[in-house]
PDB file of C-alpha atoms in Angstrom:
ATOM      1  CA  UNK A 147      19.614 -19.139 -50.847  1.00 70.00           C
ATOM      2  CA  UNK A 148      18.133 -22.769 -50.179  1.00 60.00           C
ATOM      3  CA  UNK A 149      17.580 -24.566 -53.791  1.00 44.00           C
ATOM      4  CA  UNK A 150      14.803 -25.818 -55.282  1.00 38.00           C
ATOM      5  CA  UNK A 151      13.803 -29.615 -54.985  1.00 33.00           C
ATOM      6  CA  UNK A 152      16.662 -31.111 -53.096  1.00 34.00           C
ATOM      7  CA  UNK A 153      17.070 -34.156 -55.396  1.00 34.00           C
ATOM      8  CA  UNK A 154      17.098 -33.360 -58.895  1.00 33.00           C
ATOM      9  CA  UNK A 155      19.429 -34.879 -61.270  1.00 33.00           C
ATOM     10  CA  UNK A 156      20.876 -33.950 -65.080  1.00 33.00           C
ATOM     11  CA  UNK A 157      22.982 -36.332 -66.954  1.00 35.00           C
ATOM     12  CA  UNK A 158      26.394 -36.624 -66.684  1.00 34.00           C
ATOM     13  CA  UNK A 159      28.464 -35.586 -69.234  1.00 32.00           C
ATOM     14  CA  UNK A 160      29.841 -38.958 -71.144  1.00 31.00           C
ATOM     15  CA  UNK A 161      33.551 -37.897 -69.902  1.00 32.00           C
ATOM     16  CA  UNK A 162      32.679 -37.827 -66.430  1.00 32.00           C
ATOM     17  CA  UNK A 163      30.557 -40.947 -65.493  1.00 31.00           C
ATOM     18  CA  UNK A 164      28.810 -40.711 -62.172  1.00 34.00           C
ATOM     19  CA  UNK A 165      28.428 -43.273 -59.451  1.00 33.00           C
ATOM     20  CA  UNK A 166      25.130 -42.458 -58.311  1.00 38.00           C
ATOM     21  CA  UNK A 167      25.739 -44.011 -54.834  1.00 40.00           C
ATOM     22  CA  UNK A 168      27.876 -43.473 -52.532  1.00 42.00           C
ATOM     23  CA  UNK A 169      30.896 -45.755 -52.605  1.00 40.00           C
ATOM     24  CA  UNK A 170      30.117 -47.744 -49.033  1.00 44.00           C
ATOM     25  CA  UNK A 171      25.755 -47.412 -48.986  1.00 46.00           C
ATOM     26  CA  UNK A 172      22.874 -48.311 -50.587  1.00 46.00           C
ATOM     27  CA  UNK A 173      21.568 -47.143 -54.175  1.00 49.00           C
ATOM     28  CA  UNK A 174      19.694 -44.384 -54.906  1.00 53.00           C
ATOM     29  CA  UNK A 175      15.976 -45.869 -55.910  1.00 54.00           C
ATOM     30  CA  UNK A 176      15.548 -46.364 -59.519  1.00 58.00           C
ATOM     31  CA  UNK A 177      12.729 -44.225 -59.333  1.00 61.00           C
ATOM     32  CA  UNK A 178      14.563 -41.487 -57.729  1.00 55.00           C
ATOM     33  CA  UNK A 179      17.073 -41.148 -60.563  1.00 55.00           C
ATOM     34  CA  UNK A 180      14.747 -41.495 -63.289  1.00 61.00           C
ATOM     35  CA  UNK A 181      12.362 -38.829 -62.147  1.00 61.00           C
ATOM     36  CA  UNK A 182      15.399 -36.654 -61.526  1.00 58.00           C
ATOM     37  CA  UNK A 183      17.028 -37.270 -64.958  1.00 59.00           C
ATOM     38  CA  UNK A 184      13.465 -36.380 -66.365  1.00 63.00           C
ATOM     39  CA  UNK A 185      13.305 -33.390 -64.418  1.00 60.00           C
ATOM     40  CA  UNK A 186      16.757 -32.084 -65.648  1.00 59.00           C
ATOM     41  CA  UNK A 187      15.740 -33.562 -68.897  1.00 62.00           C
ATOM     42  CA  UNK A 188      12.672 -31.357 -69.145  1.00 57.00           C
ATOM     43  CA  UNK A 189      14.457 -28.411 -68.108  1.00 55.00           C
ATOM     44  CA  UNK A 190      17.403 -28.727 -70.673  1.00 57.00           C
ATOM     45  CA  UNK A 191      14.638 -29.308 -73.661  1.00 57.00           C
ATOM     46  CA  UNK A 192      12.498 -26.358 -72.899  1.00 49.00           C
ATOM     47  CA  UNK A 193      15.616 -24.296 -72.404  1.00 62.00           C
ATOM     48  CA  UNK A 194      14.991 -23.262 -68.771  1.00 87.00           C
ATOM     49  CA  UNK A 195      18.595 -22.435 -67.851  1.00 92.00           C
ATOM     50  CA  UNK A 196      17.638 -21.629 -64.400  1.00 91.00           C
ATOM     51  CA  UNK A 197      15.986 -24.635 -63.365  1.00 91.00           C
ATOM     52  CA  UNK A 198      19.258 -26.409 -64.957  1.00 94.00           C
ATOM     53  CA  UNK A 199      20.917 -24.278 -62.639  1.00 96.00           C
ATOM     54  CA  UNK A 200      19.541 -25.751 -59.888  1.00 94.00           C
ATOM     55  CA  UNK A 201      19.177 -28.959 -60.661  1.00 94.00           C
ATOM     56  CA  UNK A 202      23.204 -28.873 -60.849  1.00 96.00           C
ATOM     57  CA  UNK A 203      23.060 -27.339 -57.503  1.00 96.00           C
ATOM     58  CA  UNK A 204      20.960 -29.970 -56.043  1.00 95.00           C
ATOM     59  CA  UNK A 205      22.952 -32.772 -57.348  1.00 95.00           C
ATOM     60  CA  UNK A 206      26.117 -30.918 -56.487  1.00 96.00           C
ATOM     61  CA  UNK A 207      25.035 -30.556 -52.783  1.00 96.00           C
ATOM     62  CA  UNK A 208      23.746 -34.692 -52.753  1.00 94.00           C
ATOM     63  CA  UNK A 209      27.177 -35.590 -53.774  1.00 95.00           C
ATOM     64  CA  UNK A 210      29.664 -32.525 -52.088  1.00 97.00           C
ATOM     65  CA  UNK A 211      28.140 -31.849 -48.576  1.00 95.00           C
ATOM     66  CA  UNK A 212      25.930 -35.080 -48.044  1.00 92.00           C
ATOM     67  CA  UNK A 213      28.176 -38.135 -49.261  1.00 92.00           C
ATOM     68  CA  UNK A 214      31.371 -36.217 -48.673  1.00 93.00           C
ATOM     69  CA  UNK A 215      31.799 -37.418 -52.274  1.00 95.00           C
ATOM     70  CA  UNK A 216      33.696 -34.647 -54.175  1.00 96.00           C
ATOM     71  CA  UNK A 217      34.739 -36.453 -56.881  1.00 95.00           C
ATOM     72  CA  UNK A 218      31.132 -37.496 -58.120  1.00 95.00           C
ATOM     73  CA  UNK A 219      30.136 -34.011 -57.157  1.00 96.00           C
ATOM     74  CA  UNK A 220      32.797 -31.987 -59.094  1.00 97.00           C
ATOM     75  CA  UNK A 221      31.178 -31.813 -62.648  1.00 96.00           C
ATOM     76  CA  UNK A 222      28.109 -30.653 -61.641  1.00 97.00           C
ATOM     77  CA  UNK A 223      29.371 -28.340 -59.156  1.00 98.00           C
ATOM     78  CA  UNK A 224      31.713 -26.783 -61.520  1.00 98.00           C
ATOM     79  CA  UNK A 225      29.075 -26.571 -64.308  1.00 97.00           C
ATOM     80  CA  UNK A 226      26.388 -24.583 -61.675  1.00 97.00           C
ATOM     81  CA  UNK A 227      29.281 -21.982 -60.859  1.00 98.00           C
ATOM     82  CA  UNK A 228      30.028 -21.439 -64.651  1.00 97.00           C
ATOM     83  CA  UNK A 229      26.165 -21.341 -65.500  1.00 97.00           C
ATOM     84  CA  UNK A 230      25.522 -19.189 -62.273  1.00 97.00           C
ATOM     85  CA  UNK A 231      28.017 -16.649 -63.829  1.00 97.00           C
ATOM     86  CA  UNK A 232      26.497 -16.720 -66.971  1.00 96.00           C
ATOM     87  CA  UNK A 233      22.835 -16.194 -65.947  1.00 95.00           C
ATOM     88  CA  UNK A 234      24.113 -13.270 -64.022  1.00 95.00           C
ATOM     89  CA  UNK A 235      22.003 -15.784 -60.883  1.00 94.00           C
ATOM     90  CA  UNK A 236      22.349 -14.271 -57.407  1.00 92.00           C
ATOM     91  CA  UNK A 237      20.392 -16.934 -55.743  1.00 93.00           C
ATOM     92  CA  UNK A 238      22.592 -20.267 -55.832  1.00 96.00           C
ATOM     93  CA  UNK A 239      26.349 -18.287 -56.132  1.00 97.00           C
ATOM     94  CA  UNK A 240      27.491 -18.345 -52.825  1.00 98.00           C
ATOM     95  CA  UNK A 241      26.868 -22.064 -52.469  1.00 98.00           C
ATOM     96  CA  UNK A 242      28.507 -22.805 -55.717  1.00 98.00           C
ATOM     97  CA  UNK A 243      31.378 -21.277 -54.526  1.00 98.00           C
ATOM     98  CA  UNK A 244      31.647 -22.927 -50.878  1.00 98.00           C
ATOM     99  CA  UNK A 245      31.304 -26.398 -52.843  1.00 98.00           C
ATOM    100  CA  UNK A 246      33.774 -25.596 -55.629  1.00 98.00           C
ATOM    101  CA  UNK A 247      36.262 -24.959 -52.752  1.00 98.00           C
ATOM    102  CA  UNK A 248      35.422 -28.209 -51.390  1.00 98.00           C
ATOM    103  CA  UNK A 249      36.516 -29.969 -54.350  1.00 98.00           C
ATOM    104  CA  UNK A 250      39.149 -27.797 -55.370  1.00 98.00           C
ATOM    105  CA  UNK A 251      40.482 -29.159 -51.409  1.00 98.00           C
ATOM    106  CA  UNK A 252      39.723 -32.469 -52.117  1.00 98.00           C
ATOM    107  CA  UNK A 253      42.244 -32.288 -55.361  1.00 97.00           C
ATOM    108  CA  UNK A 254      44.806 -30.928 -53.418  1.00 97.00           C
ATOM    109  CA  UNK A 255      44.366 -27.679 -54.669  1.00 98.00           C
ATOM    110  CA  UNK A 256      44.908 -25.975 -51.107  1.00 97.00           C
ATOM    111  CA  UNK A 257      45.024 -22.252 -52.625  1.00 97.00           C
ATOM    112  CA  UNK A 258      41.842 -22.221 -54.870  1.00 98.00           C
ATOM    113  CA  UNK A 259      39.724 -24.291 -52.302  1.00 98.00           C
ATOM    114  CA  UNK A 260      40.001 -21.440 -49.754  1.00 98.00           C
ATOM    115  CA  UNK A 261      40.006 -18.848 -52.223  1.00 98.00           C
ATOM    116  CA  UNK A 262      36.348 -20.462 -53.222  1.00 98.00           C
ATOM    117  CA  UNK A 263      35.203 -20.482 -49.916  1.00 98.00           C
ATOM    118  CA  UNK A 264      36.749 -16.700 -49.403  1.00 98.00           C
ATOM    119  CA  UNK A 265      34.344 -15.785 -52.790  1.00 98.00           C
ATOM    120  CA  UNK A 266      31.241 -17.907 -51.395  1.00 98.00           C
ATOM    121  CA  UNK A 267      31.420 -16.056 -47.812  1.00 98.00           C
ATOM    122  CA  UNK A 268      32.189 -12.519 -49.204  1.00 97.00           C
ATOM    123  CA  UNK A 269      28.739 -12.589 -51.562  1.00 96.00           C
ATOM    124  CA  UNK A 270      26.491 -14.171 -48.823  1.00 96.00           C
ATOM    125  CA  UNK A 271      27.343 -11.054 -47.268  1.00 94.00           C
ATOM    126  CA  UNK A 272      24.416  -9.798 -49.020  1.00 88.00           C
ATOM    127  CA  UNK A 273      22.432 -10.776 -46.191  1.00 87.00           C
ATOM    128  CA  UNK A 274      21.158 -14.181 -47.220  1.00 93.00           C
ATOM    129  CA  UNK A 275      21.537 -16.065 -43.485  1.00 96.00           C
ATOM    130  CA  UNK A 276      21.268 -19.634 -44.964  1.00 97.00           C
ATOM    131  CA  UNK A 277      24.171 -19.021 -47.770  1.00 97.00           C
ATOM    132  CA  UNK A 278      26.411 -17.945 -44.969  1.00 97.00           C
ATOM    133  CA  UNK A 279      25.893 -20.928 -43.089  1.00 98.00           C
ATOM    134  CA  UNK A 280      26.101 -23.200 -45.900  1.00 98.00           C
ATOM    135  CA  UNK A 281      29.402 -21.827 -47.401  1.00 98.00           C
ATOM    136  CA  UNK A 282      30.703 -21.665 -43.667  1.00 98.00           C
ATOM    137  CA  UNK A 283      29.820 -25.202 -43.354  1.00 98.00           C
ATOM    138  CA  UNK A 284      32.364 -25.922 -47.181  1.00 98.00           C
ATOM    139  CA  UNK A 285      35.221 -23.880 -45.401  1.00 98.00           C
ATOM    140  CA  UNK A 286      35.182 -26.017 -42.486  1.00 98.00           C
ATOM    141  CA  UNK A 287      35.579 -29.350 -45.195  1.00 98.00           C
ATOM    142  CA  UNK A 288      37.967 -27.412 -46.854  1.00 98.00           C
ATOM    143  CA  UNK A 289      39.930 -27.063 -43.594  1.00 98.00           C
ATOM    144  CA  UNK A 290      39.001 -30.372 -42.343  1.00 98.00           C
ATOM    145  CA  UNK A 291      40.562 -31.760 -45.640  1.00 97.00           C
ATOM    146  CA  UNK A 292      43.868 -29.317 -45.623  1.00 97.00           C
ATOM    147  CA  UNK A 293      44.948 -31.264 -41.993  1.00 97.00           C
ATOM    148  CA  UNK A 294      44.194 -27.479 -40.404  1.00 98.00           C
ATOM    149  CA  UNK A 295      42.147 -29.075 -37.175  1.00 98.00           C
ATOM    150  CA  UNK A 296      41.685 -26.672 -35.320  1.00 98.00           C
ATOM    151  CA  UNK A 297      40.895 -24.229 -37.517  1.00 98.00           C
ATOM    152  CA  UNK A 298      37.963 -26.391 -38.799  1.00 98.00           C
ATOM    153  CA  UNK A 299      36.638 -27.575 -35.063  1.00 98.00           C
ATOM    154  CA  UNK A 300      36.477 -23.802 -34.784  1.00 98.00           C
ATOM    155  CA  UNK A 301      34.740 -23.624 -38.488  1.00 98.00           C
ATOM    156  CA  UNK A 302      32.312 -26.411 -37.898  1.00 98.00           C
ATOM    157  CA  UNK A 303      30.852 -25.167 -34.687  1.00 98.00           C
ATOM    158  CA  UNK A 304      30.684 -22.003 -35.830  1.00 98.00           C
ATOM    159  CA  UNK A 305      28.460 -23.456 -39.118  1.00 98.00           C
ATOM    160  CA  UNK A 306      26.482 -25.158 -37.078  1.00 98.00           C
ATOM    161  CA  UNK A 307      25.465 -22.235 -34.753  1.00 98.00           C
ATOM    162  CA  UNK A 308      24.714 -19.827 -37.749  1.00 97.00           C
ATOM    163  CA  UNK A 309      22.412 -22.478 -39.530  1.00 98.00           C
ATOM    164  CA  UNK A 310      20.491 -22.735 -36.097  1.00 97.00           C
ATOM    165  CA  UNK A 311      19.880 -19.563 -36.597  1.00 96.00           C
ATOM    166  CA  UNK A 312      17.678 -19.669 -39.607  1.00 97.00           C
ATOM    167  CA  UNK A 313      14.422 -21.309 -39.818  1.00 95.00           C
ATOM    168  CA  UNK A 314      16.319 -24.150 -41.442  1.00 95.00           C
ATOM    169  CA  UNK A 315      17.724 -25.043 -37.805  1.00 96.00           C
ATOM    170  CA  UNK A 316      15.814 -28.188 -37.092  1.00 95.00           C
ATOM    171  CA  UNK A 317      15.310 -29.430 -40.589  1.00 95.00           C
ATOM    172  CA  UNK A 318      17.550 -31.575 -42.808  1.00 94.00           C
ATOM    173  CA  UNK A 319      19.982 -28.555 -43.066  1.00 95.00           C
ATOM    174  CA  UNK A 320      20.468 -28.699 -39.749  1.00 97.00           C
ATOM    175  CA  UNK A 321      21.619 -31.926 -39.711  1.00 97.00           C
ATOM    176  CA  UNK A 322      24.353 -31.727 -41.698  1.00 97.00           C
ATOM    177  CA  UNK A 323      26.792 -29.772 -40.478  1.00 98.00           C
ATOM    178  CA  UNK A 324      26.370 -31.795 -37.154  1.00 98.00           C
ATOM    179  CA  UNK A 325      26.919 -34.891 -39.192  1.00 97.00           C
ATOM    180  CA  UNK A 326      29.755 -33.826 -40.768  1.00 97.00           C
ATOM    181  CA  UNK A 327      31.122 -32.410 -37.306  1.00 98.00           C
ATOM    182  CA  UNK A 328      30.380 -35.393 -35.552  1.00 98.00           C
ATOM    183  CA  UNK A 329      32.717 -37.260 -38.430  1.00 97.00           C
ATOM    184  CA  UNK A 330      35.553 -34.822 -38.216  1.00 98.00           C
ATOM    185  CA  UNK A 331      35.237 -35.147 -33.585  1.00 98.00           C
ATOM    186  CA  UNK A 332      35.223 -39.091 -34.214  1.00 98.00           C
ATOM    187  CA  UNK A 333      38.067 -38.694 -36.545  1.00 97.00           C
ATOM    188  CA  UNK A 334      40.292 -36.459 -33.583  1.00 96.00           C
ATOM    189  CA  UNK A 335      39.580 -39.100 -30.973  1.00 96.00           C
ATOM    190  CA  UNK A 336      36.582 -37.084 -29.440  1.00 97.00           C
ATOM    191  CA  UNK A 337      34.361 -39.931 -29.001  1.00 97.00           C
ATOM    192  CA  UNK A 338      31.867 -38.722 -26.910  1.00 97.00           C
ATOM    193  CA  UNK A 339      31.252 -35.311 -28.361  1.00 98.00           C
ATOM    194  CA  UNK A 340      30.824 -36.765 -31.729  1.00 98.00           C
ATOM    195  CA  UNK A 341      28.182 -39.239 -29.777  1.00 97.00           C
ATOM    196  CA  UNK A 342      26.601 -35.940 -28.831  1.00 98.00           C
ATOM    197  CA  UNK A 343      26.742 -34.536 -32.008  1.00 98.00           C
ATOM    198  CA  UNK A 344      25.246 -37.334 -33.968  1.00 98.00           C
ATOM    199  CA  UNK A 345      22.476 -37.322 -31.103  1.00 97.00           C
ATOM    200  CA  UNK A 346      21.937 -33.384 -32.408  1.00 97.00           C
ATOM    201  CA  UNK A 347      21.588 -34.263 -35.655  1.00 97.00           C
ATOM    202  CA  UNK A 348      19.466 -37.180 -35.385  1.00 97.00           C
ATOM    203  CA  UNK A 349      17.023 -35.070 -33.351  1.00 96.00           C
ATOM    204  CA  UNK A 350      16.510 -33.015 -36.702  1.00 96.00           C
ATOM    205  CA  UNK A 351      15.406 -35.733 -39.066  1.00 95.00           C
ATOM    206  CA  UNK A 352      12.572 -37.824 -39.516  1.00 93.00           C
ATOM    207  CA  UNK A 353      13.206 -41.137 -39.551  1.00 91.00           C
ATOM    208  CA  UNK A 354      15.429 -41.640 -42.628  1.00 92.00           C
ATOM    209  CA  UNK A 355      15.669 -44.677 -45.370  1.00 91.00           C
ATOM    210  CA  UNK A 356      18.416 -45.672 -47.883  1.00 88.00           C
ATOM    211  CA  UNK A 357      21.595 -44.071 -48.157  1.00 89.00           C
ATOM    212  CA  UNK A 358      21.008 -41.697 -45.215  1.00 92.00           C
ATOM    213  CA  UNK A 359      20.159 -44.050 -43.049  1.00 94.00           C
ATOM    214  CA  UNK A 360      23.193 -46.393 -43.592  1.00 94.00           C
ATOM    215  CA  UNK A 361      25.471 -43.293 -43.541  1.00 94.00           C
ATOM    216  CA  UNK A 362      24.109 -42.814 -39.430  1.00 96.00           C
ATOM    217  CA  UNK A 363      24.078 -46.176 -38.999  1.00 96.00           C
ATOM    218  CA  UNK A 364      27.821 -46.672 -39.905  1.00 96.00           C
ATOM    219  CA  UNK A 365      28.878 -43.635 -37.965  1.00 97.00           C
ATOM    220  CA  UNK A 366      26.565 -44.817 -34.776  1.00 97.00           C
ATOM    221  CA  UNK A 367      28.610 -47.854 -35.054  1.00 97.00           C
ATOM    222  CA  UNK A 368      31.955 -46.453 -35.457  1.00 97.00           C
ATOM    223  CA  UNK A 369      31.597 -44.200 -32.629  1.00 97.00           C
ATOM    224  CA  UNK A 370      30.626 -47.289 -30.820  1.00 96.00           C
ATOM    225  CA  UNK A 371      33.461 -49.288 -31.609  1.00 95.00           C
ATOM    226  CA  UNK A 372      35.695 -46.623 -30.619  1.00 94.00           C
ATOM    227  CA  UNK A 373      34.060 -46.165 -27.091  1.00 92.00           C
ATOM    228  CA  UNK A 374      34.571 -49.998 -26.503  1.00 90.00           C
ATOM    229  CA  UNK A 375      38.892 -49.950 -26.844  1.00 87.00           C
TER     230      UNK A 375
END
């Protein structure tokens, strides 16, 4: 299911420090990360496990899906799964699971990433329309990132068509998968579909600051650059 507040953030373990940016774009505001840290804070103290739950989910979806930044993303993604287990929690598994794969890919770990994404896909089944999406927006990343191109233009289209079939379609989640499909088109040459693409996906947001705005800008240029050789 869709998460709670989509920017919520717990501290990192000391082992694992945690850019909190991505490694190209703008900060995160100050005020941003301190309300989040309070939040998760808050949550740990009064011993509210689930709303720990997903405010690893949130923070594991910032870094995994929206910065394309695994690495940042892996401890608290890996934490949510283990704590969704643990809980016995329904709501945020399937997600867990299509960004665990993602990062499991992004190691090199070719064999667990799509086994993740197999998991994530087979309990969305359960009828929850935006899981499905979501986790069939992680196997087309794991794809993407396995050099299996044609499997994940096949993956990516087909994530973008089932979130546009939720009521999540012209929101935020809508956006991006087309973001991240317009990267992978750019990325085969495609120029002018990925121009298309980005189009689709800016028509779902409202106009954007920080990080997400420099992310589109950079792409809008790239795409731009390319056009021009």
């Amino acid at each position: 299911g869709l998460g709670g507040p989509r920017l919520c953030h717990e501290n990192p373990r000391p082992e694992s420090p945690l850019r909190v940016c991505p490694p190209d774009g703008p900060p995160i505001s100050a005020t941003t990360l301190r309300a989040a840290h309070d939040a998760c804070r808050t949550a740990t103290r009064m011993g509210d496990q689930h709303n720990l739950l997903n405010s690893l989910r949130t923070r594991a979806e910032m870094f995994v899906v929206e910065m394309r930044d695994s690495a940042s993303g892996a401890v608290m993604a890996e934490r949510g799964l283990a704590l969704s287990v643990r809980l016995a929690d329904t709501w945020n598994r399937a997600e867990l699971l299509g960004m665990n794969g993602v990062v499991a890919a992004a190691a090199g770990d070719a064999e667990r990433g799509l086994d993740l994404v197999r998991q994530g896909a087979e309990h969305a089944q359960r009828g929850d329309l935006f899981a499905q999406a979501f986790v069939e927006h992680c196997r087309a990343r794991v794809l993407e990132l396995l050099g299996r191109t044609a499997e994940a233009d096949a993956a990516f289209e087909e994530a973008v068509r089932r979130m546009d079939a939720t009521e999540y379609g012209r929101s935020v989640q809508g956006a991006m998968p087309r973001l991240d499909r317009a990267e992978f088109l750019l990325a085969q040459g495609r120029v002018a579909e990925a121009e298309a693409m980005l189009a689709e996906a800016e028509a779902r947001l409202t106009p954007q600051v920080g990080w997400r705005a420099a992310h589109i800008a950079r792409l809008r240029e790239r795409i731009a650059a390319v056009a021009r050789r």
